[in-house]
């Protein structure tokens, strides 16, 4: 007999207590990542465990290693730069016509066997002592460079020879993180695939040594006039010094450079002893610094062109991070302020006066005479012409832009202006006490009297004593500050001794011409400039906006000094009786009372401010030679020649207007 089927109810019976106990005993489901941490409260809940930290670290390292390997395998060594495809840097005149192309690569490849072992050792000791042992990179150097790039600081230092070779041969010179990353992987690959000898050879053939020379062979000729195989260990150490930066270590580029070069040259020789590549006994042989020959310009920069390029490059480097190496590498289009007709006119004026008045065959003093000149546009400070010397190829030093020639009486207007400002600053400017108990007293002038001050006549007469006394009375620091505000460089200022007021400072012709514009610009000074625009690959480089004028001297003071300088001009440039013309010009000059070893003339009109200097030098003598006897006994220690050069130049580029009646030039100098 079958039992009837019992149907279950659709509802679920409530669990018993035993079921609850069994459920509680089941283990909770584990999470793969215990974060936030289970069973923790407060801050501890959010602190990861050491297992989690170590796991994430290993995972990150593994991922980075995988990425590193993947990138390394994907990177291919590109073709080397083709030097023949390098673009020149082109300089243009102010009118847009081409002046000169510079930067065709001066490079002569040689084998490593043609480079003396001592030179190789010097380079390795200076740049990368572990070259033969490293993997081609310096991780710490790259990290430091990356941090510096982010911080906007200098990135030099830390690169191995392999890295520098890769940068020179395969990459651009851009200081970016992307370029550094490429450099890292390429350096590793090059180090693995090329022998060290080939890398060192490539590095020596592609490195920049300054003086327009790429590679050790070109550098050897540029500095010592010999092939690299003939370099001795001392000369090799100097070339290794230049790898740190020829702009700062070429000893011919000024006393500071020379000092740095000597110190690093000595350090490199000592370093070779430390690294075991030179014995102490051999090191002891090299105690005299191997002075290189003077720099020379390429033939394309003959005449005044080399001086124009020199001034332009200095200005570019002062406004940007562009280096001589960058410019020599090419690709830039540089538009300058130089006006072709004025440069030629200034050159012809100098050559004419020299030919007419100097006779080197007859007078020994005339053989060493040098001329420097510069012409600045007062309106905006543009340098429109310079005369740097007879020929940039034969005479490298730029006479127009070189500090070292005392200004003499041409400095006195700044003393005069400082005294006037000191008096005007006093509540009752009735007297300025002097050390001798006397006073510099202003005279109550007629309304149109152009020169109300006692020092004006001393300026016209080139009388030194009143200016020495004035400088002492008002303080030489006061004079110095005003001269710098007007545009003279601080580094050209002489020691603050009594003779400071009569021109022991040594401003360049460019700076003196520019500073004099302050007296006709109502006391405003403008920084002289030589570049209006630079382009590279069609993109304009920032940093070349016109300098803005700034207040340097009180307008009334500038007018008074300007009037005095006009009086100097009337006496210095008195027109012939048959010529009814006169230059409305302010003039600063040296005269027969000056005992400086230089002669100056600065003529400033509303169109041009032009300074001309003459001095004597000898290559192996550090100080200037005496001017006595230059041009014969009637030359007034050579001071007769700069005004002749100025007037010859001025007649060509800006003929003077007719002199109206018997009047005095109008405009500057009238004090209300």
XYZ file of C-alpha atoms in Angstrom:
672
model
C 0.000 0.000 0.000
C 1.499 3.293 -1.157
C 1.802 6.111 1.326
C 0.452 9.399 0.145
C 3.070 12.034 -0.948
C 3.453 14.896 1.485
C 3.768 18.233 -0.174
C 6.147 20.798 1.296
C 4.839 24.163 2.110
C 5.980 27.022 -0.049
C 7.053 29.087 2.945
C 10.511 28.746 4.572
C 10.724 27.824 8.159
C 12.695 30.173 10.410
C 16.261 29.079 11.111
C 17.062 27.491 14.363
C 19.708 28.676 16.837
C 22.046 25.924 15.676
C 21.952 27.361 12.156
C 23.050 30.780 13.442
C 25.974 29.290 15.253
C 27.155 27.464 12.122
C 26.887 30.627 10.033
C 28.979 32.572 12.525
C 31.664 29.917 12.364
C 32.060 30.281 8.575
C 35.214 32.364 7.716
C 34.569 35.751 6.025
C 35.455 36.053 2.344
C 39.008 37.402 1.952
C 39.718 40.519 -0.185
C 42.663 40.405 -2.566
C 43.753 43.896 -1.457
C 43.107 44.562 2.193
C 42.651 48.318 1.909
C 41.085 50.059 3.657
C 42.226 47.529 6.238
C 39.543 45.242 7.680
C 39.287 45.039 11.426
C 41.101 48.347 11.952
C 39.685 51.598 13.073
C 40.694 55.243 12.839
C 43.993 56.140 11.253
C 45.245 52.513 11.318
C 42.447 51.548 8.950
C 44.026 53.818 6.304
C 47.673 52.869 6.822
C 48.650 50.179 4.272
C 50.298 47.027 5.526
C 53.929 46.234 4.765
C 52.755 43.454 2.473
C 50.716 45.877 0.420
C 53.549 48.419 0.242
C 56.176 45.869 -0.754
C 53.817 44.344 -3.289
C 53.081 47.654 -4.934
C 56.791 48.493 -4.933
C 57.719 45.243 -6.642
C 54.890 45.693 -9.119
C 56.088 49.243 -9.954
C 59.702 48.152 -10.323
C 58.639 45.322 -12.574
C 56.514 47.639 -14.702
C 59.299 50.196 -14.999
C 61.809 47.500 -15.847
C 59.486 46.154 -18.492
C 58.935 49.627 -19.903
C 62.673 50.298 -19.836
C 63.413 47.100 -21.746
C 60.623 47.786 -24.226
C 61.899 51.299 -24.946
C 65.490 50.124 -25.150
C 64.586 47.431 -27.678
C 62.521 49.877 -29.742
C 65.206 52.579 -29.915
C 67.372 52.519 -32.997
C 70.605 54.420 -33.435
C 69.849 57.107 -36.057
C 72.155 58.327 -38.768
C 74.831 60.758 -37.679
C 74.302 64.450 -38.285
C 75.426 65.493 -41.751
C 77.749 68.452 -41.224
C 77.241 69.466 -44.838
C 73.562 70.083 -44.106
C 74.219 72.449 -41.228
C 72.701 75.859 -41.877
C 74.801 78.967 -41.425
C 73.761 81.759 -39.101
C 72.985 84.777 -41.281
C 73.399 88.377 -40.119
C 71.491 91.198 -41.810
C 72.017 94.949 -42.061
C 69.355 97.290 -40.693
C 67.858 97.629 -44.184
C 67.320 93.848 -44.409
C 70.141 93.089 -46.842
C 72.526 90.255 -46.011
C 75.675 91.226 -44.130
C 77.460 87.873 -43.680
C 76.869 84.142 -43.206
C 78.704 82.556 -40.292
C 78.758 79.040 -38.954
C 79.775 76.728 -41.802
C 81.200 73.895 -39.737
C 84.952 74.072 -39.226
C 85.642 70.399 -38.583
C 88.342 67.956 -39.699
C 87.818 64.354 -38.629
C 90.899 62.364 -37.616
C 91.449 58.887 -36.221
C 92.049 58.230 -32.548
C 95.622 57.175 -33.393
C 96.287 60.739 -34.571
C 95.415 62.131 -31.148
C 98.296 61.843 -28.648
C 97.565 59.587 -25.697
C 98.318 62.459 -23.332
C 95.530 64.503 -24.922
C 93.098 61.605 -24.641
C 94.050 61.130 -21.006
C 93.538 64.825 -20.275
C 90.049 64.755 -21.791
C 89.047 61.597 -19.894
C 90.446 62.908 -16.610
C 88.558 66.172 -17.038
C 85.246 64.893 -18.368
C 84.699 61.248 -17.364
C 87.369 59.449 -15.334
C 85.351 56.183 -15.397
C 84.897 56.257 -19.174
C 86.414 52.822 -19.818
C 84.389 51.222 -16.991
C 80.953 52.847 -17.141
C 77.896 51.667 -19.088
C 77.743 54.882 -21.059
C 75.493 56.835 -18.725
C 75.541 58.640 -15.416
C 72.169 58.069 -13.760
C 72.883 60.609 -11.027
C 73.972 63.145 -13.628
C 70.798 62.678 -15.656
C 68.623 62.916 -12.549
C 70.376 66.081 -11.461
C 69.985 67.581 -14.937
C 66.269 66.681 -14.998
C 65.720 68.347 -11.626
C 67.604 71.434 -12.799
C 65.500 71.634 -15.974
C 62.315 71.517 -13.900
C 63.720 74.200 -11.593
C 64.872 76.284 -14.568
C 68.524 76.083 -13.543
C 71.709 75.291 -15.467
C 71.970 71.670 -16.677
C 75.705 71.359 -17.260
C 77.677 68.647 -15.567
C 77.184 64.979 -14.954
C 77.110 63.690 -18.533
C 79.517 60.942 -19.542
C 81.678 61.159 -22.645
C 79.270 58.692 -24.301
C 76.285 60.891 -23.497
C 78.049 63.979 -24.840
C 79.032 62.067 -27.989
C 75.416 60.972 -28.500
C 74.184 64.536 -28.022
C 76.776 65.916 -30.450
C 76.220 63.220 -33.056
C 72.561 62.215 -32.995
C 70.505 64.739 -31.045
C 69.796 68.452 -30.818
C 71.293 70.712 -28.161
C 67.873 71.445 -26.620
C 67.865 71.273 -22.822
C 64.594 69.378 -22.387
C 63.530 66.273 -20.470
C 62.517 64.562 -23.726
C 65.983 65.079 -25.170
C 67.573 63.805 -21.949
C 65.476 60.636 -22.043
C 66.493 59.997 -25.649
C 70.081 60.646 -24.692
C 69.856 58.054 -21.891
C 68.620 55.194 -24.066
C 70.804 56.028 -27.047
C 73.859 56.225 -24.791
C 73.152 52.772 -23.386
C 72.675 51.343 -26.843
C 75.735 53.055 -28.317
C 77.830 51.893 -25.365
C 76.680 48.291 -25.943
C 77.148 48.315 -29.703
C 80.262 50.444 -30.216
C 83.745 50.026 -28.754
C 84.988 52.708 -26.382
C 87.716 53.705 -28.825
C 85.137 54.556 -31.499
C 83.050 56.546 -29.017
C 86.083 58.519 -27.820
C 87.157 59.194 -31.398
C 83.676 60.445 -32.279
C 83.550 62.618 -29.200
C 86.912 64.247 -29.954
C 85.829 64.908 -33.551
C 82.448 66.474 -32.725
C 83.027 68.500 -29.556
C 82.939 72.288 -29.549
C 86.197 74.000 -28.536
C 85.345 77.613 -29.338
C 86.910 79.837 -32.006
C 84.499 78.377 -34.576
C 86.153 74.970 -34.248
C 84.466 71.578 -33.940
C 86.764 68.693 -33.071
C 90.255 68.454 -31.646
C 92.004 68.832 -35.013
C 90.339 72.159 -35.850
C 90.854 73.312 -32.252
C 94.548 72.425 -32.354
C 95.018 74.655 -35.386
C 92.821 77.420 -33.915
C 94.721 77.623 -30.613
C 98.253 76.461 -31.420
C 98.582 76.413 -35.206
C 99.626 72.744 -35.289
C 97.887 69.432 -36.063
C 96.556 67.500 -33.085
C 99.329 64.890 -33.359
C 101.871 67.589 -32.404
C 100.153 68.708 -29.206
C 102.133 68.261 -25.992
C 100.498 67.228 -22.670
C 100.318 70.809 -21.426
C 98.573 72.041 -24.578
C 96.274 69.031 -24.473
C 95.226 69.972 -20.940
C 94.293 73.450 -22.158
C 92.140 72.017 -24.959
C 90.477 69.715 -22.413
C 89.786 72.820 -20.318
C 87.829 74.355 -23.192
C 85.342 71.471 -23.189
C 83.803 72.965 -20.042
C 82.812 76.035 -22.066
C 84.993 77.981 -24.454
C 83.022 81.177 -23.783
C 84.297 81.117 -20.200
C 87.673 79.396 -20.597
C 89.306 80.743 -23.761
C 92.185 82.626 -22.089
C 92.306 85.219 -24.873
C 88.816 86.510 -24.049
C 89.729 88.630 -21.041
C 91.463 88.476 -17.633
C 88.616 86.587 -15.931
C 88.678 83.904 -18.638
C 92.452 83.670 -18.398
C 92.322 83.149 -14.639
C 89.673 80.418 -14.956
C 91.597 78.717 -17.749
C 94.854 78.618 -15.773
C 93.121 77.178 -12.709
C 91.316 74.427 -14.630
C 94.388 73.639 -16.764
C 96.381 73.072 -13.567
C 93.563 71.007 -12.052
C 93.373 68.730 -15.115
C 97.102 68.001 -14.932
C 96.758 67.217 -11.206
C 93.698 65.110 -11.923
C 95.676 62.972 -14.347
C 98.115 62.193 -11.549
C 95.191 61.230 -9.283
C 93.709 58.908 -11.914
C 97.078 57.330 -12.692
C 97.382 58.487 -16.302
C 100.352 60.770 -15.561
C 103.214 60.415 -13.133
C 103.986 63.065 -10.553
C 107.402 63.511 -12.107
C 105.968 64.275 -15.521
C 103.382 66.592 -13.983
C 106.186 68.614 -12.428
C 107.469 69.500 -15.911
C 104.393 71.574 -16.750
C 104.473 74.704 -14.626
C 104.122 77.371 -17.343
C 100.692 77.956 -18.822
C 100.694 77.170 -22.570
C 99.414 80.484 -23.905
C 97.510 79.914 -27.160
C 97.907 82.196 -30.152
C 95.496 85.121 -30.524
C 92.130 84.318 -32.119
C 91.606 85.044 -35.791
C 88.439 85.687 -37.728
C 87.444 83.803 -40.880
C 87.993 85.718 -44.117
C 84.246 86.321 -44.449
C 84.521 88.594 -41.403
C 87.274 90.823 -42.778
C 87.236 94.581 -42.317
C 84.555 95.760 -39.888
C 82.243 92.752 -40.321
C 84.006 90.713 -37.632
C 83.576 93.544 -35.117
C 79.891 93.901 -35.966
C 79.363 90.160 -35.495
C 81.301 90.329 -32.213
C 79.084 93.104 -30.788
C 75.952 91.349 -32.047
C 76.859 88.021 -30.465
C 77.652 89.667 -27.128
C 74.239 91.304 -27.149
C 72.490 88.047 -28.064
C 74.202 86.190 -25.224
C 73.318 88.956 -22.756
C 69.603 88.647 -23.598
C 69.151 84.894 -24.074
C 70.688 81.514 -23.321
C 71.978 81.236 -26.901
C 75.723 80.479 -26.877
C 78.572 80.911 -29.348
C 78.304 77.189 -29.964
C 74.631 77.532 -30.870
C 75.360 80.394 -33.252
C 78.233 78.508 -34.853
C 75.943 75.493 -35.256
C 73.822 77.674 -37.521
C 70.177 78.106 -38.377
C 69.666 81.605 -36.939
C 68.603 84.727 -38.841
C 69.903 87.777 -36.992
C 68.624 91.236 -37.920
C 70.928 93.988 -36.629
C 70.770 97.770 -36.166
C 73.940 98.428 -38.177
C 73.518 100.759 -41.149
C 75.765 99.873 -44.043
C 76.342 103.449 -45.261
C 77.283 104.704 -41.796
C 79.682 101.816 -41.130
C 81.424 102.534 -44.435
C 81.463 106.284 -43.795
C 83.004 105.835 -40.340
C 85.646 103.492 -41.753
C 86.524 105.933 -44.542
C 86.743 108.821 -42.073
C 89.234 106.935 -39.893
C 91.266 105.806 -42.888
C 91.395 109.321 -44.356
C 92.605 111.012 -41.170
C 95.156 108.259 -40.583
C 96.458 108.567 -44.123
C 96.605 112.374 -43.954
C 98.004 112.832 -40.450
C 99.919 109.703 -39.415
C 103.183 108.541 -40.944
C 104.323 105.197 -39.448
C 107.434 105.152 -41.659
C 108.535 108.557 -40.410
C 107.441 108.427 -36.749
C 107.779 105.345 -34.561
C 104.967 106.590 -32.279
C 102.504 106.402 -35.176
C 103.128 102.680 -35.678
C 101.178 101.626 -32.589
C 98.268 104.049 -32.897
C 94.825 102.451 -32.616
C 91.394 103.947 -33.272
C 88.001 102.880 -31.964
C 84.664 104.539 -32.677
C 80.943 103.967 -32.247
C 77.818 105.761 -33.425
C 74.514 105.467 -31.514
C 71.055 106.788 -32.431
C 69.853 108.980 -29.514
C 66.199 108.363 -30.317
C 66.264 104.739 -29.171
C 69.850 103.636 -28.399
C 70.434 101.664 -31.608
C 74.106 101.131 -32.448
C 74.270 102.116 -36.121
C 78.022 101.987 -36.795
C 81.304 100.974 -35.186
C 84.961 101.054 -36.091
C 86.716 98.282 -34.197
C 90.151 98.430 -35.824
C 91.881 98.218 -39.172
C 90.744 94.634 -39.911
C 88.995 92.067 -37.731
C 91.134 89.290 -39.227
C 94.436 90.942 -38.319
C 93.376 92.809 -35.170
C 90.950 90.696 -33.158
C 90.393 93.042 -30.204
C 87.354 95.243 -30.827
C 88.452 98.830 -30.126
C 84.849 100.047 -30.197
C 83.586 97.720 -27.492
C 86.607 97.127 -25.283
C 87.035 98.590 -21.815
C 90.609 99.590 -21.109
C 91.013 103.106 -22.524
C 90.759 105.922 -19.905
C 88.054 108.476 -20.716
C 90.013 111.488 -19.430
C 88.153 114.795 -19.651
C 85.329 113.094 -21.567
C 84.192 111.810 -18.147
C 83.836 115.292 -16.617
C 80.219 115.916 -17.727
C 79.122 113.149 -15.349
C 80.968 114.862 -12.481
C 79.311 118.139 -13.436
C 75.857 116.528 -13.558
C 76.388 114.833 -10.190
C 77.345 118.183 -8.637
C 74.261 119.897 -10.089
C 71.986 117.154 -8.811
C 73.586 117.388 -5.385
C 72.983 121.133 -5.287
C 69.422 120.852 -6.583
C 68.678 118.240 -3.930
C 69.528 120.642 -1.137
C 66.715 122.633 0.358
C 68.647 125.872 -0.150
C 71.005 125.286 -3.099
C 72.973 128.469 -2.521
C 76.321 126.784 -1.981
C 78.024 123.442 -2.078
C 80.830 123.358 0.514
C 84.249 122.178 -0.593
C 87.100 120.871 1.552
C 89.202 124.004 1.028
C 86.549 126.198 2.630
C 85.417 127.700 -0.666
C 82.100 126.991 -2.272
C 80.743 126.134 -5.688
C 78.157 128.889 -6.002
C 75.426 129.073 -8.607
C 75.158 132.422 -10.313
C 71.716 133.950 -10.770
C 71.424 133.713 -14.562
C 69.515 135.695 -17.106
C 66.491 133.765 -18.346
C 68.180 132.685 -21.596
C 71.724 132.293 -20.275
C 72.746 128.753 -21.346
C 75.492 128.191 -18.778
C 74.879 129.460 -15.269
C 77.417 127.336 -13.389
C 81.098 127.987 -12.578
C 82.140 124.468 -13.627
C 81.031 125.138 -17.202
C 84.085 127.220 -18.015
C 86.332 124.610 -16.445
C 84.735 122.064 -18.784
C 85.372 124.305 -21.807
C 88.957 125.024 -20.727
C 89.666 121.369 -19.839
C 90.703 122.525 -16.361
C 91.154 119.541 -14.052
C 91.435 121.103 -10.595
C 87.791 122.211 -10.147
C 86.581 118.738 -11.043
C 88.946 117.015 -8.610
C 87.708 119.367 -5.872
C 84.072 118.847 -6.838
C 84.385 115.070 -6.790
C 85.939 115.242 -3.363
C 83.205 117.577 -2.092
C 80.169 115.641 -3.288
C 81.661 112.171 -2.889
C 83.138 110.005 -5.617
C 80.488 107.335 -5.013
C 77.866 109.908 -5.998
C 79.675 110.533 -9.280
C 80.051 106.824 -9.923
C 76.350 106.157 -9.371
C 75.328 108.865 -11.808
C 77.762 107.662 -14.491
C 76.401 104.114 -14.189
C 72.819 105.406 -14.304
C 73.682 107.231 -17.536
C 74.800 103.940 -19.079
C 78.460 103.319 -18.282
C 79.188 99.804 -17.069
C 80.001 99.314 -13.409
C 82.954 97.085 -14.259
C 84.549 99.912 -16.274
C 84.639 102.233 -13.250
C 88.082 102.990 -11.807
C 89.087 103.050 -8.152
C 87.481 105.871 -6.195
C 90.625 107.964 -5.874
C 90.955 111.762 -6.380
C 91.821 111.282 -10.069
C 88.527 109.407 -10.592
C 86.820 112.718 -11.414
C 89.162 113.446 -14.304
C 88.558 110.200 -16.129
C 90.562 107.207 -14.932
C 87.558 104.992 -15.692
C 87.639 103.026 -18.951
C 84.233 102.927 -20.691
C 83.979 101.564 -24.213
C 83.317 103.807 -27.196
C 79.844 102.275 -27.522
C 78.970 103.016 -23.899
C 80.349 106.557 -23.914
C 78.461 107.453 -27.098
C 75.287 106.042 -25.571
C 75.725 107.744 -22.181
C 76.111 111.173 -23.819
C 72.626 110.852 -25.337
C 71.300 111.312 -21.798
C 72.200 115.013 -22.010
C 70.014 115.635 -25.080
C 67.196 113.258 -24.078
C 66.066 115.306 -21.066
C 67.976 113.056 -18.704
C 66.634 109.742 -20.051
C 69.083 106.911 -20.741
C 68.502 103.979 -23.063
C 70.514 100.758 -23.115
C 72.444 100.525 -26.414
C 71.267 97.623 -28.543
C 72.393 95.946 -31.771
C 69.704 93.342 -32.562
C 66.098 93.981 -33.589
C 64.953 90.407 -34.301
C 66.205 86.802 -34.379
C 64.477 83.892 -36.060
C 65.193 80.189 -36.127
C 63.229 77.759 -38.283
C 60.756 80.546 -38.990
C 60.046 81.135 -35.289
C 60.997 84.435 -33.676
C 63.228 84.204 -30.607
C 61.969 86.088 -27.548
C 63.966 88.760 -25.761
C 64.712 91.351 -28.422
C 62.198 94.075 -27.789
C 63.589 97.606 -27.928
C 65.032 98.689 -24.565
C 62.891 101.250 -22.791
C 64.252 104.652 -21.786
C 64.670 105.260 -18.069
C 65.173 108.390 -16.005
C 68.878 108.789 -15.179
C 69.391 112.538 -14.644
C 67.088 115.405 -13.703
C 65.873 117.073 -16.936
C 67.053 120.554 -15.867
C 70.473 119.176 -14.927
C 70.727 117.410 -18.295
C 69.863 120.692 -20.062
C 72.494 122.647 -18.141
C 75.237 120.084 -18.825
C 74.079 119.875 -22.432
C 74.472 123.629 -22.795
C 78.012 123.437 -21.434
C 78.825 120.655 -23.882
C 77.525 122.865 -26.705
C 79.998 125.543 -25.644
C 82.749 122.943 -25.805
C 81.548 122.126 -29.304
C 81.620 125.729 -30.459
C 85.254 126.071 -29.386
C 86.338 122.668 -30.692
C 84.568 122.820 -34.064
C 84.709 126.483 -34.994
C 83.750 126.631 -38.694
C 86.068 128.242 -41.233
C 85.239 131.853 -42.059
C 84.126 130.929 -45.570
C 81.728 128.226 -44.292
C 78.484 129.576 -42.861
C 77.563 126.343 -41.113
C 77.774 125.124 -37.591
C 77.039 121.846 -35.866
C 74.401 122.189 -33.111
C 76.367 119.577 -31.208
C 77.286 118.663 -27.667
C 80.944 117.764 -27.370
C 82.988 115.913 -24.810
C 86.696 115.620 -25.403
C 90.177 115.279 -24.021
C 92.625 118.122 -24.504
C 96.269 119.077 -24.075
C 95.842 119.294 -20.289
C 94.978 115.573 -20.118
C 97.821 113.291 -19.168
C 95.935 110.099 -19.924
C 97.298 107.676 -22.493
C 94.312 108.228 -24.761
C 92.481 110.892 -26.745
C 88.677 111.111 -26.970
C 86.036 113.094 -28.814
C 82.288 112.573 -28.382
C 79.961 114.583 -30.594
C 76.235 114.279 -29.906
C 73.469 115.685 -32.082
C 69.774 114.903 -32.154
C 70.451 112.377 -34.956
C 73.676 110.688 -33.844
C 75.977 110.368 -30.852
C 79.431 109.327 -31.999
C 82.503 108.692 -29.886
C 86.032 108.374 -31.261
C 89.125 107.357 -29.320
C 92.792 107.033 -30.185
C 95.382 105.206 -28.079
C 98.572 103.188 -28.476
C 99.126 99.498 -27.694
C 101.714 96.804 -28.092
C 100.746 93.100 -28.072
C 103.233 92.050 -25.394
C 102.693 95.107 -23.159
C 99.590 95.016 -20.896
C 99.295 98.798 -20.378
C 98.674 101.494 -22.957
C 101.692 103.264 -24.418
C 102.194 107.065 -24.105
C 100.509 109.238 -26.735
C 103.416 111.695 -26.778
C 104.653 112.224 -30.322
C 101.746 110.646 -32.162
C 101.166 112.629 -35.362
C 103.993 115.061 -34.625
C 104.447 117.881 -32.095
C 101.226 119.716 -33.038
C 98.862 116.844 -32.316
C 98.333 117.780 -28.644
C 99.133 114.256 -27.479
C 96.918 112.891 -30.260
C 93.816 114.781 -29.094
C 93.667 116.654 -32.418
C 92.742 113.531 -34.385
C 89.434 112.220 -32.897
C 87.571 115.496 -33.689
C 88.898 115.388 -37.253
C 87.594 111.831 -37.642
C 84.226 112.797 -36.134
C 83.801 115.811 -38.398
C 84.786 113.869 -41.526
C 82.237 111.184 -40.645
C 79.528 113.648 -39.639
C 79.872 115.615 -42.883
C 79.145 112.432 -44.823
C 76.206 111.024 -42.874
C 74.559 114.197 -41.508
C 75.740 117.480 -43.073
C 75.281 120.461 -40.719
C 72.467 122.913 -41.367
C 73.234 126.524 -42.321
C 74.040 128.794 -39.391
C 71.160 131.253 -39.131
C 72.542 134.795 -38.905
C 75.201 135.193 -36.266
C 73.171 133.300 -33.734
C 73.908 130.551 -31.306
C 72.439 127.060 -31.840
C 68.986 126.977 -30.309
C 67.375 124.334 -28.160
C 69.329 122.652 -25.411
C 70.842 124.582 -22.602
C 68.286 127.286 -21.950
C 67.193 127.214 -18.328
C 63.893 128.780 -17.342
